[in-house]
Short mmCIF file of C-alpha atoms in Angstrom, two decimals:
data_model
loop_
_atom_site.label_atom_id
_atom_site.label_comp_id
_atom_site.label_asym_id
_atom_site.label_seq_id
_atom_site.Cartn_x
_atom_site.Cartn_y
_atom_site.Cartn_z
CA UNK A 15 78.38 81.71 178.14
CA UNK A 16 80.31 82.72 175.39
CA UNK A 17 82.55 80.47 173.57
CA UNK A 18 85.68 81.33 171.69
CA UNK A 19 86.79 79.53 168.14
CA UNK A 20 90.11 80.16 166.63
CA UNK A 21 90.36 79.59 163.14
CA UNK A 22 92.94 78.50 161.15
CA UNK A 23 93.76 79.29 157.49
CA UNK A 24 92.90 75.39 156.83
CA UNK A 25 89.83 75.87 158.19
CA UNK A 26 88.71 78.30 156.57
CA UNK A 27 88.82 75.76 153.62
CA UNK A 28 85.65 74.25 152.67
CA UNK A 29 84.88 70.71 154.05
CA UNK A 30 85.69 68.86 150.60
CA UNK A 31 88.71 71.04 149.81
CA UNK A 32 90.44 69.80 153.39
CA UNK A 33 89.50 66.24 152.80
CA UNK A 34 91.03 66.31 149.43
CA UNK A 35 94.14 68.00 150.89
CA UNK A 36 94.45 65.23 153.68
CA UNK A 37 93.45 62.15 151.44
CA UNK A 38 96.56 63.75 148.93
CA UNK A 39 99.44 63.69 152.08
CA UNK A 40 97.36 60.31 153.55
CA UNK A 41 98.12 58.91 149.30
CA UNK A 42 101.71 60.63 149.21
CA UNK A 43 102.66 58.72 152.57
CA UNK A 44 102.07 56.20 151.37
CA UNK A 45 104.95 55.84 148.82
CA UNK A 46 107.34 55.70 151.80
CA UNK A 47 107.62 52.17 152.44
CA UNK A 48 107.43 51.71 148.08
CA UNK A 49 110.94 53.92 148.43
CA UNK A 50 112.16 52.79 151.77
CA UNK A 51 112.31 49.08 150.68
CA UNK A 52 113.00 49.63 147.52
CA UNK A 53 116.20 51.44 148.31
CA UNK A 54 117.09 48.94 151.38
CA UNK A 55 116.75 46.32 148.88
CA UNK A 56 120.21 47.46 147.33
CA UNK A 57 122.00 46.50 150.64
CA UNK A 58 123.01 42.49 150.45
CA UNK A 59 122.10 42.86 154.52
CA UNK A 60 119.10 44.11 154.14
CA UNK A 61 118.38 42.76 150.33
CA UNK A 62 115.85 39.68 150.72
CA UNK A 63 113.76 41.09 153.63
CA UNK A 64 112.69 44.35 151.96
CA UNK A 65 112.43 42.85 148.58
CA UNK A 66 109.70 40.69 150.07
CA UNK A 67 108.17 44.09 151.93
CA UNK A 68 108.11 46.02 148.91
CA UNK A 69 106.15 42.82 147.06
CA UNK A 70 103.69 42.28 149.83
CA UNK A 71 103.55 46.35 149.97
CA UNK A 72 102.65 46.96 146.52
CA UNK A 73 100.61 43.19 146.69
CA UNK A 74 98.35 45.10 149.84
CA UNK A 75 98.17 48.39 147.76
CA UNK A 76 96.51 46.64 144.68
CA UNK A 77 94.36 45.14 146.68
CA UNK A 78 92.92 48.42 148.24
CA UNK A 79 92.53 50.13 144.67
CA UNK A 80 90.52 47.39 144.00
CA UNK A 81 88.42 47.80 147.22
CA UNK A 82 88.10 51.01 145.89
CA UNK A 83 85.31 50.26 143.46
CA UNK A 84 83.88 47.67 145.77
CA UNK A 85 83.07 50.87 147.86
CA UNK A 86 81.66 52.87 145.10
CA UNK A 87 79.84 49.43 143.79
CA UNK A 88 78.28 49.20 146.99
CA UNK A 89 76.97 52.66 147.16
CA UNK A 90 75.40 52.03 144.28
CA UNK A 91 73.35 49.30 144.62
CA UNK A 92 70.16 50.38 144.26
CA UNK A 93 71.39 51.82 140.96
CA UNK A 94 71.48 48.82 138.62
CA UNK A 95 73.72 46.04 138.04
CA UNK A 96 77.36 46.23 139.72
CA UNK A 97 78.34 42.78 139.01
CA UNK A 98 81.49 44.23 136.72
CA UNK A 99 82.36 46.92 139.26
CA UNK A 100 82.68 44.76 141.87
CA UNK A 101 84.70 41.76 139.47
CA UNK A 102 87.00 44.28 138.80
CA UNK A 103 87.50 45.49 142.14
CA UNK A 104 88.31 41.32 143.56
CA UNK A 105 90.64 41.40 140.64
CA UNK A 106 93.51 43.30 141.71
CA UNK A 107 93.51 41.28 145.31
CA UNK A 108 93.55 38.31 143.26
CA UNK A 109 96.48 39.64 140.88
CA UNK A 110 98.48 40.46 144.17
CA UNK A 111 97.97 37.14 145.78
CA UNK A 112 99.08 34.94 142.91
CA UNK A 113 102.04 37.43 142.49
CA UNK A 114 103.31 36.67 146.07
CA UNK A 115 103.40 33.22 145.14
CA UNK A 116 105.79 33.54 142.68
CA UNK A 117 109.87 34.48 143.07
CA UNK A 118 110.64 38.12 143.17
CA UNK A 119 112.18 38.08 140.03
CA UNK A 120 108.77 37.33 138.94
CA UNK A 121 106.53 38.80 141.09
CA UNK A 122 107.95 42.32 141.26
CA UNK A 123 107.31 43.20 137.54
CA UNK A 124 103.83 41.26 137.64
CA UNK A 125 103.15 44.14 140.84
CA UNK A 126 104.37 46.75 138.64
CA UNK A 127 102.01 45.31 135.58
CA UNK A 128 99.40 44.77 138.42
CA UNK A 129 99.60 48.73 139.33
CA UNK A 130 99.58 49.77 135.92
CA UNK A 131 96.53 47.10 134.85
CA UNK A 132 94.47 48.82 137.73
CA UNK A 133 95.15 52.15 136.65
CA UNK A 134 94.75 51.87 132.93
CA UNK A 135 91.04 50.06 133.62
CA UNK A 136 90.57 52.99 135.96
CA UNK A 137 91.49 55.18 133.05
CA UNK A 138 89.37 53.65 130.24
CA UNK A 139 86.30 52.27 131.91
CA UNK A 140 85.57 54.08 134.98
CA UNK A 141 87.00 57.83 134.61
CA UNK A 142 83.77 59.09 134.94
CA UNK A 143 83.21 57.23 137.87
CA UNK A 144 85.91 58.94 139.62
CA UNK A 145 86.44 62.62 141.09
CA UNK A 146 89.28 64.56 138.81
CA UNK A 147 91.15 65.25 141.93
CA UNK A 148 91.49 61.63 142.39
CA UNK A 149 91.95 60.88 138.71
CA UNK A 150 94.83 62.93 138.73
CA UNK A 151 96.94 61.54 141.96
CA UNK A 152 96.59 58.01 140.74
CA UNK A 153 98.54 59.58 137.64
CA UNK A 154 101.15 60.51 140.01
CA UNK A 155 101.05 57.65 142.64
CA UNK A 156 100.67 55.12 140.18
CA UNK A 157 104.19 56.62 138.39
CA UNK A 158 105.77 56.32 141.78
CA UNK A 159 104.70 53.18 142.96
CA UNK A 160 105.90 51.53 139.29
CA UNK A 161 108.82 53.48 139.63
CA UNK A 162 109.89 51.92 143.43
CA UNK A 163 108.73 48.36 142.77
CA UNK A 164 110.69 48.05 139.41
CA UNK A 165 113.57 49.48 141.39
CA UNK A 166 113.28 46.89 143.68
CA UNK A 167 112.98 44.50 140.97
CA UNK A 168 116.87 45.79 139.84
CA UNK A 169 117.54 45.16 143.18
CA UNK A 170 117.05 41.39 142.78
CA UNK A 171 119.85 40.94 139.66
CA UNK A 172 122.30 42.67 142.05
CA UNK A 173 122.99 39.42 143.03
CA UNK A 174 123.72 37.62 139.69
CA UNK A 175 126.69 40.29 139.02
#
């Protein structure tokens, strides 16, 4: 029997070029509910719900860049000690559970410090850890995420005016 493919342009890519391309729309996606909230957050109907959505948004976030390096700490266990990788990678869980404790007026900035802390380490200590492909959309989502939680954040002096 003879069996017929059809090919699309994407597939023509190679394997790690469409993986990239999907884990970049999968990433991008992802700022919807950071900009959905944020911006529901400036309706008094609508203000306390999605203030608490975008801090237990960007709270769950943190907590997966941490489980990040968990992953790559645990692929590399036969390669030496990984006890800092994986401290670093509990940390940002930790940092977005203690910030969901606090009041919004609070917590929001200490997410947007949290995002930025994550980043920065990611920056300075583990850079060449990390693809460049990857190194360069945490530039960007990292940017936007700040960007929606401190506009949340504004959201919550609204209020006070």
């Amino acid at each position: 029997t003879t069996e017929i493919y059809t090919l699309s342009l994407h597939d023509a890519l190679p394997i790690s070029d469409n993986n990239i391309r999907r884990a970049r729309w999968l990433a991008y996606g992802g700022l919807i509910p950071f900009y959905s909230l944020a911006l529901l957050a400036w309706l008094d109907s609508c203000r306390e719900w999605a203030l608490q959505g975008v801090a237990a948004y960007a709270a769950i976030i943190i907590a997966f860049l941490g489980a990040v390096h968990w992953g790559r700490a645990l692929n590399q266990f036969d390669r030496g000690n990984q006890f800092p990788t994986l401290l670093f990678g509990i940390m940002p869980a930790v940092l977005g559970w203690f910030a969901l404790l606090l009041p919004l007026e609070f917590s929001l900035p200490m997410l947007a410090a949290g995002l930025v802390f994550v980043w920065g380490t990611e920056q300075m200590v583990f850079t060449e850890a990390l693809p460049g492909w990857y190194r360069q959309l945490r530039h960007q989502l990292t940017a936007a995420a700040v960007i929606a939680v401190l506009i949340g954040w504004a959201a919550t002096m609204v209020p006070m005016f």
